[in-house]
Short mmCIF file of C-alpha atoms and ligand atoms in Angstrom, two decimals:
data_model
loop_
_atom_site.label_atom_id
_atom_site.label_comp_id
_atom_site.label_asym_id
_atom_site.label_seq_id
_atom_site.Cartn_x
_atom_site.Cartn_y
_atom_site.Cartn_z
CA UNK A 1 187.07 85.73 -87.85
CA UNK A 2 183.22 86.16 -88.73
CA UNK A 3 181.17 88.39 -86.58
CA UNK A 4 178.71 86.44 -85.38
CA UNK A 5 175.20 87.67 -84.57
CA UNK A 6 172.75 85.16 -84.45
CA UNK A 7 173.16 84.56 -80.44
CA UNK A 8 174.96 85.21 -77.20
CA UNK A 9 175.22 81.30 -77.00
CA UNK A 10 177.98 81.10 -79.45
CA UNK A 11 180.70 82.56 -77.72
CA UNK A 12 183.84 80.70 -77.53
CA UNK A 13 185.77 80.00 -73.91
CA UNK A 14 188.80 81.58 -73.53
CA UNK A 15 192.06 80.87 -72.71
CA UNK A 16 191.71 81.65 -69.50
CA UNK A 17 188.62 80.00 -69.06
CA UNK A 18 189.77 76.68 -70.42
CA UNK A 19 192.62 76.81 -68.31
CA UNK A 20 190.71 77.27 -65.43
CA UNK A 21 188.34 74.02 -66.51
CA UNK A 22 191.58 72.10 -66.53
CA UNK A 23 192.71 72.79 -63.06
CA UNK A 24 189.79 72.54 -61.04
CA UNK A 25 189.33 69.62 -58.90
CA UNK A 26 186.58 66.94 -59.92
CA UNK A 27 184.66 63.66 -58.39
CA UNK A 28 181.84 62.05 -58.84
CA UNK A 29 179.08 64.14 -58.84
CA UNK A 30 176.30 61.52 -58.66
CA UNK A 31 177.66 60.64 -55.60
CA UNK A 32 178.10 63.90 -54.58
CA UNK A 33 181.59 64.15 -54.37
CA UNK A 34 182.39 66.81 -57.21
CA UNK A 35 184.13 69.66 -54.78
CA UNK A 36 183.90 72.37 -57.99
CA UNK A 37 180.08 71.40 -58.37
CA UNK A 38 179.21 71.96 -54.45
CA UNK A 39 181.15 74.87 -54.71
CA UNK A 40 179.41 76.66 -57.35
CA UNK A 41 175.94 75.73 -56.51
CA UNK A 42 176.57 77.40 -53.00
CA UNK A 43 177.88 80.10 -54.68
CA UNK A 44 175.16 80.51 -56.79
CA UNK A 45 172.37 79.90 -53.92
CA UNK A 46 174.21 82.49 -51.95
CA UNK A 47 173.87 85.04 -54.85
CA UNK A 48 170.29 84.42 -55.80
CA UNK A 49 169.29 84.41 -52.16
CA UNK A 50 167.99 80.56 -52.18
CA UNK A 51 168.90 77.85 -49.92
CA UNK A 52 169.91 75.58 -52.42
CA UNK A 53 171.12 74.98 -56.22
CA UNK A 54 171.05 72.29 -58.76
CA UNK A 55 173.74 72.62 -62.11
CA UNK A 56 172.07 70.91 -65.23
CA UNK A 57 173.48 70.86 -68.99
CA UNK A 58 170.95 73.45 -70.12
CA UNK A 59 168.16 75.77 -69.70
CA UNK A 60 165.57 73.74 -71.06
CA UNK A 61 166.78 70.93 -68.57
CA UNK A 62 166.72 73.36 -65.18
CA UNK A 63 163.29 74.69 -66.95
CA UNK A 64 162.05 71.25 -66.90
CA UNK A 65 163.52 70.33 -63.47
CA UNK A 66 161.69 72.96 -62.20
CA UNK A 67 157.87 72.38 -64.24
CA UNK A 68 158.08 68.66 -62.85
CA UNK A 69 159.48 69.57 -59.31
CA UNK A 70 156.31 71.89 -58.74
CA UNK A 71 153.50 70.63 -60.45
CA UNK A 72 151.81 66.98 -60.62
CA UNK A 73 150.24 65.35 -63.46
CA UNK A 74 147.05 66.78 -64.24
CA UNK A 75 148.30 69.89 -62.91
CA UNK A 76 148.46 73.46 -65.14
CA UNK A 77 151.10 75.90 -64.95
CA UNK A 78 150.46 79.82 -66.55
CA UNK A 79 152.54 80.97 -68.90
CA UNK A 80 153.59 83.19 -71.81
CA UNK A 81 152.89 82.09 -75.51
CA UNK A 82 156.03 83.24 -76.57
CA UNK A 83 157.80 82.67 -73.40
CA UNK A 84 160.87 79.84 -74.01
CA UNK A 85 159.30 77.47 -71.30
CA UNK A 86 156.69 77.08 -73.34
CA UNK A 87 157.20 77.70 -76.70
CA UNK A 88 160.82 76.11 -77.43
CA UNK A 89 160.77 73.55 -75.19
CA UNK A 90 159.72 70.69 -77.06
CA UNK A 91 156.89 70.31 -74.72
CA UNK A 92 158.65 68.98 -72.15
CA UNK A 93 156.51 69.29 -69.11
CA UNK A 94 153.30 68.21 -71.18
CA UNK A 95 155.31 65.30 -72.61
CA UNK A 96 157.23 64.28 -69.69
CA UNK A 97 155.00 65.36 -66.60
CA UNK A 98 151.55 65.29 -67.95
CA UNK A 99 151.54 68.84 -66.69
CA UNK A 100 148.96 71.10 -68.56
CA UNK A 101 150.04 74.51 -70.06
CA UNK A 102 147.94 77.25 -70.06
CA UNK A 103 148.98 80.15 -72.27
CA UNK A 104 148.54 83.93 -72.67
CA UNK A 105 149.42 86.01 -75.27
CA UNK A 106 152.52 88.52 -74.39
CA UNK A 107 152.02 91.99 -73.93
CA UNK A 108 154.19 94.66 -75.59
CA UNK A 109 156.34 95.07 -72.51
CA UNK A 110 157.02 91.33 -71.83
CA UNK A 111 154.49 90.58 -69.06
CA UNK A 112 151.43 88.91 -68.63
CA UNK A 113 148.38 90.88 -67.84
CA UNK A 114 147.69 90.18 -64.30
CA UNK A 115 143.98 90.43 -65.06
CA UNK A 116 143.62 87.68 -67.74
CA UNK A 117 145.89 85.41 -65.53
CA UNK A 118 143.37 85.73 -62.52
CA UNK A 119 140.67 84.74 -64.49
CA UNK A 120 142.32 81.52 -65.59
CA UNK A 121 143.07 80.48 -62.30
CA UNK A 122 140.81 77.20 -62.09
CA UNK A 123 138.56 77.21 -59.08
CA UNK A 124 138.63 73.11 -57.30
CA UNK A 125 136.15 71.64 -59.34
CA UNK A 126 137.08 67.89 -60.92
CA UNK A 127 136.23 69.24 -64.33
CA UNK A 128 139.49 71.46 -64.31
CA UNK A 129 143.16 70.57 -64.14
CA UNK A 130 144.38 72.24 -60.85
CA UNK A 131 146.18 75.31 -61.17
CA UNK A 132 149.51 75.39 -59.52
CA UNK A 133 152.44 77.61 -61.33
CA UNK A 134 152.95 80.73 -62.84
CA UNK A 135 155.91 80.65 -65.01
CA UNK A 136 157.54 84.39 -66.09
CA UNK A 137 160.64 85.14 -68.13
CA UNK A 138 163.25 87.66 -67.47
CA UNK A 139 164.85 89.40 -70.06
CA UNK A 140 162.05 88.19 -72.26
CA UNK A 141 163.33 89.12 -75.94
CA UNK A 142 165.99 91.23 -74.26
CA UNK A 143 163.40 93.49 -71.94
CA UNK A 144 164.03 93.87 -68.42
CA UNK A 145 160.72 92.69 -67.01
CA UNK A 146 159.87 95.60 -64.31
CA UNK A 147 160.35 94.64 -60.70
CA UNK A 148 157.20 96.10 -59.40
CA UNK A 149 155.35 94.35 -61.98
CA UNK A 150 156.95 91.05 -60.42
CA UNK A 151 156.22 91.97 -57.30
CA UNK A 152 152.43 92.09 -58.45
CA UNK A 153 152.76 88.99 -59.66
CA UNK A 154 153.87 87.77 -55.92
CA UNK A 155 150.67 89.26 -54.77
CA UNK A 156 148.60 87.16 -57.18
CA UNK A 157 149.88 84.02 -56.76
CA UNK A 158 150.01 84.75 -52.68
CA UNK A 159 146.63 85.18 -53.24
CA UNK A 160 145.94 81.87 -54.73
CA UNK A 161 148.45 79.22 -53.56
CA UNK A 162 150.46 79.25 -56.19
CA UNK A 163 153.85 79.13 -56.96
CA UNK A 164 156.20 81.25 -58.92
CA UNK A 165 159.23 80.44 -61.33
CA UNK A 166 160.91 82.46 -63.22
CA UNK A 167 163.03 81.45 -66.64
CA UNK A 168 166.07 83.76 -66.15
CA UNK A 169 168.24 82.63 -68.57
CA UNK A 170 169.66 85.94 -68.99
CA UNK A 171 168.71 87.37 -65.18
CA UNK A 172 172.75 88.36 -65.37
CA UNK A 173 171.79 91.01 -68.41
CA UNK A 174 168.79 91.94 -65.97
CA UNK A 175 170.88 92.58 -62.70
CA UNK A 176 173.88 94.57 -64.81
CA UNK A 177 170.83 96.56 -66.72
CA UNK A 178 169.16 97.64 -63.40
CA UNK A 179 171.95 97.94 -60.74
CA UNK A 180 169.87 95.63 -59.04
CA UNK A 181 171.21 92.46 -57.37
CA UNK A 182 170.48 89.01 -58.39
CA UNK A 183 169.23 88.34 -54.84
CA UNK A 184 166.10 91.48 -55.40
CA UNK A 185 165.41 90.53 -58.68
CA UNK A 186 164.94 86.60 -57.73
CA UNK A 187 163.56 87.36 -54.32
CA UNK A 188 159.78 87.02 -55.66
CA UNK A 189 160.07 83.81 -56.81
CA UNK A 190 160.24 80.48 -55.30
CA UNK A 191 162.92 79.00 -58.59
CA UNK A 192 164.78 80.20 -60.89
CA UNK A 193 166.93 78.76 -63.94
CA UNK A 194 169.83 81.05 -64.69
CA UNK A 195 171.78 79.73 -68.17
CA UNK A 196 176.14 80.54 -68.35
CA UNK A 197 175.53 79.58 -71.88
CA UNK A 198 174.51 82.91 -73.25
CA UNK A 199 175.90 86.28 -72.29
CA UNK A 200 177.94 85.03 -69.62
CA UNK A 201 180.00 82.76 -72.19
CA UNK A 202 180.58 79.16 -70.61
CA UNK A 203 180.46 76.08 -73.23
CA UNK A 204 177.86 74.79 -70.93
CA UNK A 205 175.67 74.90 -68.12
CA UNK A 206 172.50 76.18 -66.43
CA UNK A 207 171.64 76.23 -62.31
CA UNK A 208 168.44 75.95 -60.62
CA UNK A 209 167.87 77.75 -57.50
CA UNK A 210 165.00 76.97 -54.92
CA UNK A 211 164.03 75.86 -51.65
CA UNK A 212 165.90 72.87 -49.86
CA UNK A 213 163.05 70.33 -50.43
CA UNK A 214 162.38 71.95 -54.22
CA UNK A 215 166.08 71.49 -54.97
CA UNK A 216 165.66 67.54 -53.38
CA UNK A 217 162.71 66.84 -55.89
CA UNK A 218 164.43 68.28 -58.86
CA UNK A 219 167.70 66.12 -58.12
CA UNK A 220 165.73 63.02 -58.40
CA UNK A 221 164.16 64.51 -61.57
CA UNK A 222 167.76 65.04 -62.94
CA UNK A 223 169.16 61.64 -62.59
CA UNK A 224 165.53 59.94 -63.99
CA UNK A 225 166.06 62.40 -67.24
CA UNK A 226 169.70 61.29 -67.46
CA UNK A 227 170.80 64.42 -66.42
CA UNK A 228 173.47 63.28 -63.92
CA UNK A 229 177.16 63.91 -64.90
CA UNK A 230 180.01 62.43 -62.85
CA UNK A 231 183.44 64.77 -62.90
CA UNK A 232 181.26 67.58 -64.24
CA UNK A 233 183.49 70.40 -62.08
CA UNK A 234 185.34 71.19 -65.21
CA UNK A 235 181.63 72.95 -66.01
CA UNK A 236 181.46 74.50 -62.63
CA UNK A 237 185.36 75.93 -63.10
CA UNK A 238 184.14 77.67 -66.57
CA UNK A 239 180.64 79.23 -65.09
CA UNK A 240 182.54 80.17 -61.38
CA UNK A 241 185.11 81.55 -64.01
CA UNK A 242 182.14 83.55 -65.60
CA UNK A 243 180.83 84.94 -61.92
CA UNK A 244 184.50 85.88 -61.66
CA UNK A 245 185.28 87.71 -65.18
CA UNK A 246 181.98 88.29 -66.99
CA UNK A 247 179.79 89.56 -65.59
CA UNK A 248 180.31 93.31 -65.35
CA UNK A 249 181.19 93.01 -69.02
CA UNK A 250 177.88 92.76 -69.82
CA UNK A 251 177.16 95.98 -69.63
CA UNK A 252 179.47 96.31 -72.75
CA UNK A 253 177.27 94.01 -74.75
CA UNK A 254 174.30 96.43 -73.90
CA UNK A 255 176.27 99.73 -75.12
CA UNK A 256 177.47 97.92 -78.38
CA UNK A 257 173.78 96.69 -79.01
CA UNK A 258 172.66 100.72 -77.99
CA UNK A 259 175.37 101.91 -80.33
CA UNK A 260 174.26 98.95 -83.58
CA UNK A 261 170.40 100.52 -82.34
CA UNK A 262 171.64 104.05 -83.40
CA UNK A 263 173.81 103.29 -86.08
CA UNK A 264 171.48 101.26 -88.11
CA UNK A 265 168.33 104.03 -87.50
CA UNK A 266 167.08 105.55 -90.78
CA UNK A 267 167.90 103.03 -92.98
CA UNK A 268 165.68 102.24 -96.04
CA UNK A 269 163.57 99.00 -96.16
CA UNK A 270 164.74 98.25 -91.90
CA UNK A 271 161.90 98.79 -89.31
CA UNK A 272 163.98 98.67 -86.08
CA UNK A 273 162.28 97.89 -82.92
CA UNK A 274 163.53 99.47 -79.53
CA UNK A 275 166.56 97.85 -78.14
CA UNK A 276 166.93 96.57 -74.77
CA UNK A 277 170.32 94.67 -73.17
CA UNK A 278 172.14 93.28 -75.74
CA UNK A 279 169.16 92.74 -78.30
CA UNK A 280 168.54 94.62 -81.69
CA UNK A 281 165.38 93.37 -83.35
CA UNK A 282 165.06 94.46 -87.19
CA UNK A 283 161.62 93.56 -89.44
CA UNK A 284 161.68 93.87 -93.15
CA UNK A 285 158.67 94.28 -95.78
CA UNK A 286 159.47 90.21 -96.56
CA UNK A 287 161.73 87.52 -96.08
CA UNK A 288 162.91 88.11 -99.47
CA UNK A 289 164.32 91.66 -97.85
CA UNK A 290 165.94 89.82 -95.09
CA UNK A 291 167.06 87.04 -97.24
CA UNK A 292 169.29 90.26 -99.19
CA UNK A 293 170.93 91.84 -96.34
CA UNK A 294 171.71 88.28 -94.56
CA UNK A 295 173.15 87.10 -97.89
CA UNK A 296 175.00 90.00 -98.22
CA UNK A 297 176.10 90.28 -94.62
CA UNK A 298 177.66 86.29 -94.98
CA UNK A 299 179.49 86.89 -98.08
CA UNK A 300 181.50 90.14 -95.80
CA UNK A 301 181.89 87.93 -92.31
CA UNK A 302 178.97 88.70 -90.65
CA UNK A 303 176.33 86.10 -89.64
CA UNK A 304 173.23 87.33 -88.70
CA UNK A 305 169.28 85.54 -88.46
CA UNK A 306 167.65 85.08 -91.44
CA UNK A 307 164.08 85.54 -90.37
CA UNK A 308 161.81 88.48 -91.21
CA UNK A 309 161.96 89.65 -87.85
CA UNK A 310 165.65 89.50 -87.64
CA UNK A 311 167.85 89.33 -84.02
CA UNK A 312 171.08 90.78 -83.42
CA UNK A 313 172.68 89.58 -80.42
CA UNK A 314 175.68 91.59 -78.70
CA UNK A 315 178.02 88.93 -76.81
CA UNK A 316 181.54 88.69 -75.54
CA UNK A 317 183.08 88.01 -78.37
CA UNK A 318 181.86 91.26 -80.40
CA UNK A 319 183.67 94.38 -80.15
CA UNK A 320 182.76 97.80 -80.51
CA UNK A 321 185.20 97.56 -83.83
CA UNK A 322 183.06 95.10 -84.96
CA UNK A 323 179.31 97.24 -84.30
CA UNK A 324 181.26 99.81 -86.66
CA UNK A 325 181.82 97.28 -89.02
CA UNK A 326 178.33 95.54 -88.92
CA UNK A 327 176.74 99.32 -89.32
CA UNK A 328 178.56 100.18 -92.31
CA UNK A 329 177.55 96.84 -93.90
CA UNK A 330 173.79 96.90 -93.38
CA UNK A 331 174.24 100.52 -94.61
CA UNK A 332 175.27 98.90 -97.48
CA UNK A 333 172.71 96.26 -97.58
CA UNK A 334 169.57 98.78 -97.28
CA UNK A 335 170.48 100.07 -100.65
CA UNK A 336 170.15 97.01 -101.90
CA UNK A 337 166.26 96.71 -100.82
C1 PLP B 401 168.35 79.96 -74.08
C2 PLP B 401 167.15 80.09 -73.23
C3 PLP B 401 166.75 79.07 -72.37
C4 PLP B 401 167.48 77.76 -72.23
O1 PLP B 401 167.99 77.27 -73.37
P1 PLP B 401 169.12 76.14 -73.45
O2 PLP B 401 169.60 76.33 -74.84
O3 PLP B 401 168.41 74.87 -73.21
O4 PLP B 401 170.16 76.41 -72.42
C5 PLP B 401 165.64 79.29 -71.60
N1 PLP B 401 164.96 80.45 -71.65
C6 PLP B 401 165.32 81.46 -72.44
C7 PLP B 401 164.54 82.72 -72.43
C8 PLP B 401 166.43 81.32 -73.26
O5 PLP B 401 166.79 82.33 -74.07
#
């Protein structure tokens, strides 16, 4: 089996979890009817604290759902250069809802400065799109965005009429980092997208979570992007199966990532950032450095990036075995540089 690094999203579903897929009960979801579907959306609302839920295939598609459900055309929504909803996105929002992005850079620590975003906030005047949204991201590159800083960000957008989503594709790492629940950590926003994909290991699926009439909007926004499935409650069996089982786990991903963090300190030609949840980041002089260790790394079973900056992802299906393994190989690999 290779050890595979490049992403939590490549996790395969268990045994368990495939037999669970296979025995739940399934209907038309389009009409409503999909009993593992409702079930797992309440289930999820209930968690995050929110009246309602809304599955989707992915996290770009909840991300999406939730640009379109909150802002008009001609309307602007804040957000983080390097934040996923705007950067690896395709677009979406601009392309599909005429919704205008405007960007800031990142700060070291994952946030936005407060400060700049205030400034953009366009005052009603017809020469300026009208500003509606702040979008945040949490883990952003595997940091656990403070929740006083979020908090802040309530203030601010209190302040101004705005709304608040927040991209929490990996919210789960978040809660299991912090001891705090899912229901705190979402409770200053008025959405959030939460992807099963990555750590928590389902083949598929992402949930929205919002207000009643939020939820209602982004429904008809699903079925207009082709987003509606019909017995999709084999996905609902596999991500209530992830609530269920994996979960807590996480917090192995973040002590294997800690231990890779250690284990790979010191070594020639590797500039290792600090870790956080189940992310290692790793810069080299050039690609042609990172080029060297991933080559070497593939031809002994281990897959990692091959960018300069270099990610290494922790996930359910690496084992503390394997960290020892992957540690002794890029110890190998540095002498190489
Ligand atoms: C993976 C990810 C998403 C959603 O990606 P999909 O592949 O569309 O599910 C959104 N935000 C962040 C930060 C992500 O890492």
């Amino acid at each position: 089996m290779l050890i595979d690094l490049r992403s939590d999203t490549v996790t395969q579903p268990s045994a368990a979890m495939r037999a669970a897929m296979a025995a739940a009960p399934v209907g038309d979801d389009v009409f409503g009817d999909d009993p593992s579907i409702n079930a797992l959306q309440q289930r999820v609302a209930a968690l995050a604290g929110k009246p309602a839920a809304l599955i989707a295939a992915s996290g770009t598609q909840t991300n999406l759902l939730a640009l379109l459900s909150h802002c008009q055309r001609g309307e602007e929504y804040l957000v983080g250069q390097e934040y996923h909803t705007y950067r690896y996105e395709a677009g979406g929002a601009a392309v599909l809802g005429g919704i205008v992005p405007q960007p800031f850079e990142v700060e070291a620590d994952g946030t936005l400065d407060l400060a700049r975003v205030e400034k953009r906030i366009k005052p009603d005047d017809p020469h300026f799109p009208i500003t509606r949204l702040l979008a945040l991201e949490n883990t952003h590159t595997g940091r656990v965005i403070p929740q006083a800083y979020m908090l802040q960000a309530r203030k601010l957008v209190d302040k101004h009429g705005l709304k608040l989503h927040l991209d929490g594709a990996r919210i789960f790492n978040a809660a299991v980092a912090t001891g705090l629940s899912l229901q705190e950590l979402c409770a200053p926003f008025d959405s959030i997208s939460i992807c099963f994909s990555k750590g928590l290991g389902t083949p598929i699926g992402s949930v929205l979570v919002g207000s009643k009439a939020f939820i209602g909007r982004a429904h008809r926004w699903r079925k207009m992007l082709g987003g509606g499935m019909r017995q999709a409650g084999i996905i609902a069996a596999a991500m209530d199966y992830a609530l269920d089982h994996q979960v807590a786990r996480l917090a192995d991903d973040h002590t294997n990532a800690a231990r890779l963090h250690q284990g790979l300190q010191g070594l020639s030609g590797l500039t290792l950032e600090p870790q956080h949840t189940n992310m290692v980041y790793i810069n080299y002089a050039n690609l042609g450095d990172a080029l060297k260790v991933s080559d070497y790394l593939r031809e002994h079973g281990v897959l990692v990036s091959r960018a300069q900056r270099q990610r290494l992802v922790t996930h359910l299906n690496i084992s503390s075995t394997d960290i020892e393994r992957v540690i002794e190989l890029y110890t190998a690999a540095s002498k190489l540089l």
